[in-house]
PDB file of C-alpha atoms and ligand atoms in Angstrom:
ATOM      1  CA  MET L   1     -15.371 -11.171  -7.181  1.00  0.00           C
ATOM      2  CA  ALA L   2     -14.685  -9.835  -3.667  1.00  0.00           C
ATOM      3  CA  GLU L   3     -13.056  -6.412  -3.300  1.00  0.00           C
ATOM      4  CA  PRO L   4      -9.269  -6.657  -2.864  1.00  0.00           C
ATOM      5  CA  PHE L   5      -8.430  -7.358   0.793  1.00  0.00           C
ATOM      6  CA  VAL L   6      -5.719  -5.040   2.137  1.00  0.00           C
ATOM      7  CA  ILE L   7      -3.555  -5.343   5.248  1.00  0.00           C
ATOM      8  CA  ALA L   8      -1.548  -2.199   6.103  1.00  0.00           C
ATOM      9  CA  ILE L   9       1.515  -2.588   8.334  1.00  0.00           C
ATOM     10  CA  ASP L  10       3.426   0.456   9.555  1.00  0.00           C
ATOM     11  CA  GLY L  11       6.186   1.055  12.057  1.00  0.00           C
ATOM     12  CA  PRO L  12       9.787   2.168  12.490  1.00  0.00           C
ATOM     13  CA  ALA L  13      12.916   0.483  11.102  1.00  0.00           C
ATOM     14  CA  GLY L  14      13.657  -2.914  12.614  1.00  0.00           C
ATOM     15  CA  ALA L  15      10.296  -3.439  14.359  1.00  0.00           C
ATOM     16  CA  GLY L  16       9.675  -6.703  12.512  1.00  0.00           C
ATOM     17  CA  LYS L  17       7.183  -5.423   9.908  1.00  0.00           C
ATOM     18  CA  GLY L  18       8.874  -7.150   6.983  1.00  0.00           C
ATOM     19  CA  THR L  19       8.843 -10.652   8.438  1.00  0.00           C
ATOM     20  CA  LEU L  20       5.306 -10.206   9.716  1.00  0.00           C
ATOM     21  CA  ALA L  21       4.118  -8.942   6.322  1.00  0.00           C
ATOM     22  CA  ARG L  22       5.663 -11.941   4.560  1.00  0.00           C
ATOM     23  CA  ARG L  23       4.117 -14.435   6.982  1.00  0.00           C
ATOM     24  CA  LEU L  24       0.649 -12.858   6.648  1.00  0.00           C
ATOM     25  CA  ALA L  25       0.864 -12.674   2.846  1.00  0.00           C
ATOM     26  CA  ASP L  26       1.855 -16.371   2.675  1.00  0.00           C
ATOM     27  CA  HIS L  27      -0.861 -17.435   5.088  1.00  0.00           C
ATOM     28  CA  PHE L  28      -3.729 -15.478   3.489  1.00  0.00           C
ATOM     29  CA  HIS L  29      -2.457 -15.862  -0.122  1.00  0.00           C
ATOM     30  CA  LEU L  30      -2.139 -12.136  -0.706  1.00  0.00           C
ATOM     31  CA  ASN L  31       0.333 -10.135  -2.774  1.00  0.00           C
ATOM     32  CA  LEU L  32       3.183  -8.541  -0.834  1.00  0.00           C
ATOM     33  CA  LEU L  33       4.801  -5.124  -1.197  1.00  0.00           C
ATOM     34  CA  ASP L  34       7.594  -3.778   0.987  1.00  0.00           C
ATOM     35  CA  THR L  35       7.137  -0.078   0.188  1.00  0.00           C
ATOM     36  CA  GLY L  36      10.470   0.769   1.850  1.00  0.00           C
ATOM     37  CA  LEU L  37      12.125  -0.918  -1.146  1.00  0.00           C
ATOM     38  CA  SER L  38      10.572   1.653  -3.484  1.00  0.00           C
ATOM     39  CA  TYR L  39      12.189   4.550  -1.567  1.00  0.00           C
ATOM     40  CA  ARG L  40      15.399   2.551  -1.338  1.00  0.00           C
ATOM     41  CA  ALA L  41      15.383   1.939  -5.104  1.00  0.00           C
ATOM     42  CA  VAL L  42      15.113   5.676  -5.813  1.00  0.00           C
ATOM     43  CA  ALA L  43      18.015   6.426  -3.461  1.00  0.00           C
ATOM     44  CA  HIS L  44      20.127   3.551  -4.793  1.00  0.00           C
ATOM     45  CA  ARG L  45      19.685   4.629  -8.437  1.00  0.00           C
ATOM     46  CA  MET L  46      20.655   8.204  -7.510  1.00  0.00           C
ATOM     47  CA  LEU L  47      23.782   7.026  -5.701  1.00  0.00           C
ATOM     48  CA  GLN L  48      24.716   4.877  -8.706  1.00  0.00           C
ATOM     49  CA  GLU L  49      24.249   7.776 -11.105  1.00  0.00           C
ATOM     50  CA  ASP L  50      26.055  10.236  -8.829  1.00  0.00           C
ATOM     51  CA  LEU L  51      22.952  12.391  -8.487  1.00  0.00           C
ATOM     52  CA  PRO L  52      22.878  14.506  -5.315  1.00  0.00           C
ATOM     53  CA  LEU L  53      20.345  13.206  -2.771  1.00  0.00           C
ATOM     54  CA  ASP L  54      19.447  16.780  -1.866  1.00  0.00           C
ATOM     55  CA  ASP L  55      18.119  17.510  -5.381  1.00  0.00           C
ATOM     56  CA  PRO L  56      14.315  17.013  -5.298  1.00  0.00           C
ATOM     57  CA  ALA L  57      13.932  17.295  -9.097  1.00  0.00           C
ATOM     58  CA  ALA L  58      16.486  14.523  -9.679  1.00  0.00           C
ATOM     59  CA  ALA L  59      14.735  12.359  -7.075  1.00  0.00           C
ATOM     60  CA  GLU L  60      11.376  12.985  -8.731  1.00  0.00           C
ATOM     61  CA  GLY L  61      12.660  11.971 -12.174  1.00  0.00           C
ATOM     62  CA  THR L  62      14.194   8.819 -10.719  1.00  0.00           C
ATOM     63  CA  ALA L  63      10.943   7.916  -8.910  1.00  0.00           C
ATOM     64  CA  ARG L  64       8.891   8.359 -12.077  1.00  0.00           C
ATOM     65  CA  ASN L  65      10.970   5.766 -13.945  1.00  0.00           C
ATOM     66  CA  LEU L  66      10.791   3.171 -11.184  1.00  0.00           C
ATOM     67  CA  ASP L  67       9.151  -0.205 -11.845  1.00  0.00           C
ATOM     68  CA  LEU L  68       7.836  -1.686  -8.574  1.00  0.00           C
ATOM     69  CA  GLY L  69       7.983  -5.146 -10.124  1.00  0.00           C
ATOM     70  CA  ARG L  70      11.760  -5.030 -10.474  1.00  0.00           C
ATOM     71  CA  LEU L  71      13.115  -4.312  -7.006  1.00  0.00           C
ATOM     72  CA  ASP L  72      16.176  -6.323  -5.966  1.00  0.00           C
ATOM     73  CA  ARG L  73      15.998  -6.836  -2.201  1.00  0.00           C
ATOM     74  CA  ASP L  74      19.587  -8.064  -1.893  1.00  0.00           C
ATOM     75  CA  VAL L  75      21.054  -4.931  -3.434  1.00  0.00           C
ATOM     76  CA  LEU L  76      18.631  -2.549  -1.747  1.00  0.00           C
ATOM     77  CA  SER L  77      18.804  -3.900   1.789  1.00  0.00           C
ATOM     78  CA  ALA L  78      22.239  -2.377   2.512  1.00  0.00           C
ATOM     79  CA  HIS L  79      22.192  -0.267   5.664  1.00  0.00           C
ATOM     80  CA  ALA L  80      23.507   2.855   3.867  1.00  0.00           C
ATOM     81  CA  VAL L  81      20.726   2.635   1.274  1.00  0.00           C
ATOM     82  CA  GLY L  82      18.119   2.815   4.082  1.00  0.00           C
ATOM     83  CA  GLU L  83      19.672   6.002   5.363  1.00  0.00           C
ATOM     84  CA  ALA L  84      19.712   7.528   1.847  1.00  0.00           C
ATOM     85  CA  ALA L  85      16.101   6.364   1.299  1.00  0.00           C
ATOM     86  CA  SER L  86      14.890   8.323   4.303  1.00  0.00           C
ATOM     87  CA  GLN L  87      16.484  11.436   2.801  1.00  0.00           C
ATOM     88  CA  VAL L  88      14.649  11.178  -0.543  1.00  0.00           C
ATOM     89  CA  ALA L  89      11.434  10.114   1.252  1.00  0.00           C
ATOM     90  CA  VAL L  90      10.932  13.663   2.554  1.00  0.00           C
ATOM     91  CA  TYR L  91      10.166  15.046  -0.941  1.00  0.00           C
ATOM     92  CA  PRO L  92       6.389  15.357  -1.495  1.00  0.00           C
ATOM     93  CA  GLU L  93       6.666  14.798  -5.280  1.00  0.00           C
ATOM     94  CA  VAL L  94       8.633  11.582  -4.785  1.00  0.00           C
ATOM     95  CA  ARG L  95       6.011  10.386  -2.312  1.00  0.00           C
ATOM     96  CA  ARG L  96       3.114  11.283  -4.617  1.00  0.00           C
ATOM     97  CA  ILE L  97       4.631   9.279  -7.492  1.00  0.00           C
ATOM     98  CA  LEU L  98       5.486   6.227  -5.375  1.00  0.00           C
ATOM     99  CA  VAL L  99       2.168   6.259  -3.475  1.00  0.00           C
ATOM    100  CA  GLU L 100       0.276   6.160  -6.783  1.00  0.00           C
ATOM    101  CA  LYS L 101       2.218   3.042  -7.819  1.00  0.00           C
ATOM    102  CA  GLN L 102       1.690   1.464  -4.373  1.00  0.00           C
ATOM    103  CA  ARG L 103      -2.084   2.070  -4.535  1.00  0.00           C
ATOM    104  CA  ALA L 104      -2.290   0.403  -7.941  1.00  0.00           C
ATOM    105  CA  PHE L 105      -0.488  -2.613  -6.458  1.00  0.00           C
ATOM    106  CA  ALA L 106      -2.899  -2.756  -3.486  1.00  0.00           C
ATOM    107  CA  ALA L 107      -5.922  -2.621  -5.795  1.00  0.00           C
ATOM    108  CA  THR L 108      -4.834  -5.705  -7.742  1.00  0.00           C
ATOM    109  CA  PRO L 109      -6.912  -8.807  -6.823  1.00  0.00           C
ATOM    110  CA  PRO L 110      -6.949 -10.643  -4.508  1.00  0.00           C
ATOM    111  CA  GLY L 111      -5.410  -7.798  -2.465  1.00  0.00           C
ATOM    112  CA  ALA L 112      -2.148  -7.301  -0.649  1.00  0.00           C
ATOM    113  CA  VAL L 113      -0.127  -6.844   2.480  1.00  0.00           C
ATOM    114  CA  LEU L 114       1.820  -3.568   2.294  1.00  0.00           C
ATOM    115  CA  ASP L 115       4.388  -2.529   4.847  1.00  0.00           C
ATOM    116  CA  GLY L 116       5.953   0.888   5.337  1.00  0.00           C
ATOM    117  CA  ARG L 117       5.510   4.123   7.262  1.00  0.00           C
ATOM    118  CA  ASP L 118       2.331   5.678   5.844  1.00  0.00           C
ATOM    119  CA  ILE L 119       0.263   2.757   4.578  1.00  0.00           C
ATOM    120  CA  GLY L 120      -2.602   3.017   7.082  1.00  0.00           C
ATOM    121  CA  THR L 121      -2.602   6.827   7.091  1.00  0.00           C
ATOM    122  CA  VAL L 122      -1.990   7.782   3.423  1.00  0.00           C
ATOM    123  CA  VAL L 123      -1.529   4.924   0.928  1.00  0.00           C
ATOM    124  CA  CYS L 124      -4.480   2.737   1.974  1.00  0.00           C
ATOM    125  CA  PRO L 125      -6.547   4.659   4.556  1.00  0.00           C
ATOM    126  CA  ASP L 126      -9.458   2.240   3.895  1.00  0.00           C
ATOM    127  CA  ALA L 127      -7.392  -0.917   4.489  1.00  0.00           C
ATOM    128  CA  ASP L 128      -9.338  -3.837   5.982  1.00  0.00           C
ATOM    129  CA  VAL L 129      -6.736  -4.278   8.741  1.00  0.00           C
ATOM    130  CA  LYS L 130      -4.148  -1.793  10.033  1.00  0.00           C
ATOM    131  CA  LEU L 131      -1.273  -2.825  12.265  1.00  0.00           C
ATOM    132  CA  PHE L 132       1.297  -0.516  13.835  1.00  0.00           C
ATOM    133  CA  VAL L 133       4.328  -2.555  14.837  1.00  0.00           C
ATOM    134  CA  THR L 134       6.890  -1.165  17.270  1.00  0.00           C
ATOM    135  CA  ALA L 135       9.752  -2.312  19.499  1.00  0.00           C
ATOM    136  CA  SER L 136      12.206  -0.428  21.687  1.00  0.00           C
ATOM    137  CA  PRO L 137      15.137   1.212  19.829  1.00  0.00           C
ATOM    138  CA  GLU L 138      17.617  -1.124  21.610  1.00  0.00           C
ATOM    139  CA  VAL L 139      15.748  -4.253  20.520  1.00  0.00           C
ATOM    140  CA  ARG L 140      15.471  -2.945  16.953  1.00  0.00           C
ATOM    141  CA  ALA L 141      19.184  -2.121  16.830  1.00  0.00           C
ATOM    142  CA  ARG L 142      20.076  -5.625  18.010  1.00  0.00           C
ATOM    143  CA  ARG L 143      17.823  -7.162  15.324  1.00  0.00           C
ATOM    144  CA  ARG L 144      19.372  -4.959  12.606  1.00  0.00           C
ATOM    145  CA  LEU L 145      22.863  -5.937  13.750  1.00  0.00           C
ATOM    146  CA  ALA L 146      21.908  -9.631  13.580  1.00  0.00           C
ATOM    147  CA  GLU L 147      20.598  -9.102  10.014  1.00  0.00           C
ATOM    148  CA  ILE L 148      23.827  -7.382   8.984  1.00  0.00           C
ATOM    149  CA  GLU L 149      25.901 -10.193  10.519  1.00  0.00           C
ATOM    150  CA  ALA L 150      23.738 -12.844   8.846  1.00  0.00           C
ATOM    151  CA  ARG L 151      24.790 -11.271   5.535  1.00  0.00           C
ATOM    152  CA  HIS L 152      28.421 -11.564   6.675  1.00  0.00           C
ATOM    153  CA  GLY L 153      28.696  -7.820   7.285  1.00  0.00           C
ATOM    154  CA  THR L 154      30.016  -6.159  10.421  1.00  0.00           C
ATOM    155  CA  ALA L 155      28.727  -3.158  12.332  1.00  0.00           C
ATOM    156  CA  ASP L 156      28.918  -1.605  15.736  1.00  0.00           C
ATOM    157  CA  LEU L 157      25.784  -1.842  17.942  1.00  0.00           C
ATOM    158  CA  ALA L 158      26.104   1.744  19.192  1.00  0.00           C
ATOM    159  CA  GLN L 159      26.423   2.976  15.604  1.00  0.00           C
ATOM    160  CA  VAL L 160      23.384   0.974  14.434  1.00  0.00           C
ATOM    161  CA  LEU L 161      21.370   2.336  17.385  1.00  0.00           C
ATOM    162  CA  ALA L 162      22.401   5.907  16.562  1.00  0.00           C
ATOM    163  CA  ASP L 163      21.397   5.374  12.899  1.00  0.00           C
ATOM    164  CA  ILE L 164      18.008   3.951  13.940  1.00  0.00           C
ATOM    165  CA  GLU L 165      17.327   6.886  16.242  1.00  0.00           C
ATOM    166  CA  ARG L 166      18.309   9.397  13.554  1.00  0.00           C
ATOM    167  CA  ARG L 167      16.059   7.655  11.012  1.00  0.00           C
ATOM    168  CA  ASP L 168      13.131   7.558  13.512  1.00  0.00           C
ATOM    169  CA  THR L 169      13.493  11.284  14.112  1.00  0.00           C
ATOM    170  CA  ARG L 170      13.546  12.040  10.391  1.00  0.00           C
ATOM    171  CA  ASP L 171      10.614   9.687   9.582  1.00  0.00           C
ATOM    172  CA  MET L 172       8.424  10.939  12.456  1.00  0.00           C
ATOM    173  CA  GLY L 173       9.345  14.591  12.050  1.00  0.00           C
ATOM    174  CA  ARG L 174       8.879  15.132   8.310  1.00  0.00           C
ATOM    175  CA  ALA L 175       6.028  17.370   7.170  1.00  0.00           C
ATOM    176  CA  ASP L 176       4.648  15.045   4.474  1.00  0.00           C
ATOM    177  CA  SER L 177       3.231  11.698   5.687  1.00  0.00           C
ATOM    178  CA  PRO L 178       5.161  11.369   8.956  1.00  0.00           C
ATOM    179  CA  LEU L 179       5.368   7.964  10.617  1.00  0.00           C
ATOM    180  CA  ARG L 180       2.439   7.671  13.032  1.00  0.00           C
ATOM    181  CA  PRO L 181      -0.238   5.098  13.819  1.00  0.00           C
ATOM    182  CA  ALA L 182      -3.603   5.541  12.082  1.00  0.00           C
ATOM    183  CA  ASP L 183      -6.399   6.210  14.595  1.00  0.00           C
ATOM    184  CA  ASP L 184      -7.882   2.773  13.882  1.00  0.00           C
ATOM    185  CA  ALA L 185      -4.577   0.826  13.876  1.00  0.00           C
ATOM    186  CA  HIS L 186      -3.941  -2.131  16.197  1.00  0.00           C
ATOM    187  CA  LEU L 187      -0.708  -1.527  18.130  1.00  0.00           C
ATOM    188  CA  LEU L 188       1.713  -4.444  18.335  1.00  0.00           C
ATOM    189  CA  ASP L 189       4.824  -4.001  20.509  1.00  0.00           C
ATOM    190  CA  THR L 190       7.214  -6.815  19.572  1.00  0.00           C
ATOM    191  CA  SER L 191      10.002  -5.901  22.057  1.00  0.00           C
ATOM    192  CA  GLU L 192       9.293  -9.027  24.108  1.00  0.00           C
ATOM    193  CA  MET L 193       7.732 -11.159  21.353  1.00  0.00           C
ATOM    194  CA  ASP L 194       9.288 -13.675  19.017  1.00  0.00           C
ATOM    195  CA  ILE L 195       8.122 -13.638  15.412  1.00  0.00           C
ATOM    196  CA  GLU L 196       5.801 -16.614  15.878  1.00  0.00           C
ATOM    197  CA  THR L 197       3.911 -14.852  18.695  1.00  0.00           C
ATOM    198  CA  ALA L 198       3.714 -11.644  16.672  1.00  0.00           C
ATOM    199  CA  PHE L 199       2.394 -13.592  13.680  1.00  0.00           C
ATOM    200  CA  LEU L 200      -0.258 -15.439  15.727  1.00  0.00           C
ATOM    201  CA  THR L 201      -1.414 -12.158  17.290  1.00  0.00           C
ATOM    202  CA  ALA L 202      -1.681 -10.456  13.896  1.00  0.00           C
ATOM    203  CA  ARG L 203      -3.351 -13.483  12.301  1.00  0.00           C
ATOM    204  CA  ALA L 204      -6.085 -13.420  14.960  1.00  0.00           C
ATOM    205  CA  ILE L 205      -6.731  -9.723  14.225  1.00  0.00           C
ATOM    206  CA  VAL L 206      -6.993 -10.411  10.492  1.00  0.00           C
ATOM    207  CA  GLU L 207      -9.336 -13.363  11.052  1.00  0.00           C
ATOM    208  CA  VAL L 208     -11.743 -11.154  12.976  1.00  0.00           C
ATOM    209  CA  ALA L 209     -11.758  -8.664  10.061  1.00  0.00           C
ATOM    210  CA  LEU L 210     -12.373 -11.531   7.621  1.00  0.00           C
ATOM    211  CA  GLU L 211     -15.399 -12.814   9.542  1.00  0.00           C
ATOM    212  CA  GLY L 212     -17.494  -9.987   8.144  1.00  0.00           C
ATOM    213  CA  ARG L 213     -16.535 -10.893   4.555  1.00  0.00           C
ATOM    214  CA  ASP L 214     -17.211 -13.711   2.206  1.00  0.00           C
ATOM    215  CA  GLY L 215     -13.545 -14.846   2.092  1.00  0.00           C
ATOM    216  CA  ILE L 216     -10.700 -13.128   0.274  1.00  0.00           C
TER     217      ILE L 216
HETATM  218  O1  C5P M 301      11.465   0.181   5.734  1.00  0.00           O
HETATM  219  P1  C5P M 301      12.803   0.593   5.157  1.00  0.00           P
HETATM  220  O2  C5P M 301      13.904   0.654   6.159  1.00  0.00           O
HETATM  221  O3  C5P M 301      13.166  -0.211   3.951  1.00  0.00           O
HETATM  222  O4  C5P M 301      12.543   2.087   4.634  1.00  0.00           O
HETATM  223  C1  C5P M 301      13.588   2.939   4.210  1.00  0.00           C
HETATM  224  C2  C5P M 301      13.135   4.383   4.341  1.00  0.00           C
HETATM  225  O5  C5P M 301      12.119   4.658   3.362  1.00  0.00           O
HETATM  226  C3  C5P M 301      12.485   4.741   5.681  1.00  0.00           C
HETATM  227  O6  C5P M 301      13.416   5.144   6.656  1.00  0.00           O
HETATM  228  C4  C5P M 301      11.529   5.869   5.308  1.00  0.00           C
HETATM  229  O7  C5P M 301      12.190   7.120   5.322  1.00  0.00           O
HETATM  230  C5  C5P M 301      11.157   5.573   3.870  1.00  0.00           C
HETATM  231  N1  C5P M 301       9.811   5.019   3.756  1.00  0.00           N
HETATM  232  C6  C5P M 301       8.749   5.914   3.750  1.00  0.00           C
HETATM  233  N2  C5P M 301       7.481   5.458   3.546  1.00  0.00           N
HETATM  234  C7  C5P M 301       7.246   4.151   3.393  1.00  0.00           C
HETATM  235  C8  C5P M 301       8.307   3.216   3.442  1.00  0.00           C
HETATM  236  C9  C5P M 301       9.595   3.694   3.649  1.00  0.00           C
HETATM  237  O8  C5P M 301       8.952   7.109   3.909  1.00  0.00           O
HETATM  238  N3  C5P M 301       5.980   3.752   3.172  1.00  0.00           N
END
């Protein structure tokens, strides 16, 4: 059987990674893992159990008990959970535990699309395809606001933009596995692209990588 085929997608909050990852996984019949949900699940469990987010040992224990197969996107997608997730994501022990689980997922045939912040640099440095997806902070804030409103929530655009910028700073500035493109990543700026164009661009990149292989 062919080696698992892995597509790594990284980028900041709201760049369109999630939708792109889902479209690619559907098209190429690959497993799909949104690694942000794993950090969100740790933060959410801690909030539920009244554990302080600034306690690395509590975060580590929570991460160890996490089952990647049981992540509830609806509960975890709340805006506040994303903010809390980026706080627990700075702890090296939490990252080590979650990265191990993410690697096991990627190694499962036929392979997977993983999206996050450190997939191409740390989780799957040998991925067959690496994409780094960006968009301007203003465009990302408007997309996040539309997502919140689609779930019948309300938010203020200036507030969402401020949250996005704070999260970018924390994710790019942390010592362990900061958000950055891998040297061999393809850069995809989706500021002026709709999702269909982004998907077609990414699909073409993946097809080139597949040409050298005997299928997935
Ligand atoms: O992508 P999402 O907004 O769900 O991620 C929530 C937070 O989890 C991010 O802001 C980041 O701090 C953290 N994260 C990470 N590494 C990943 C995925 C997410 O540090 N691979």
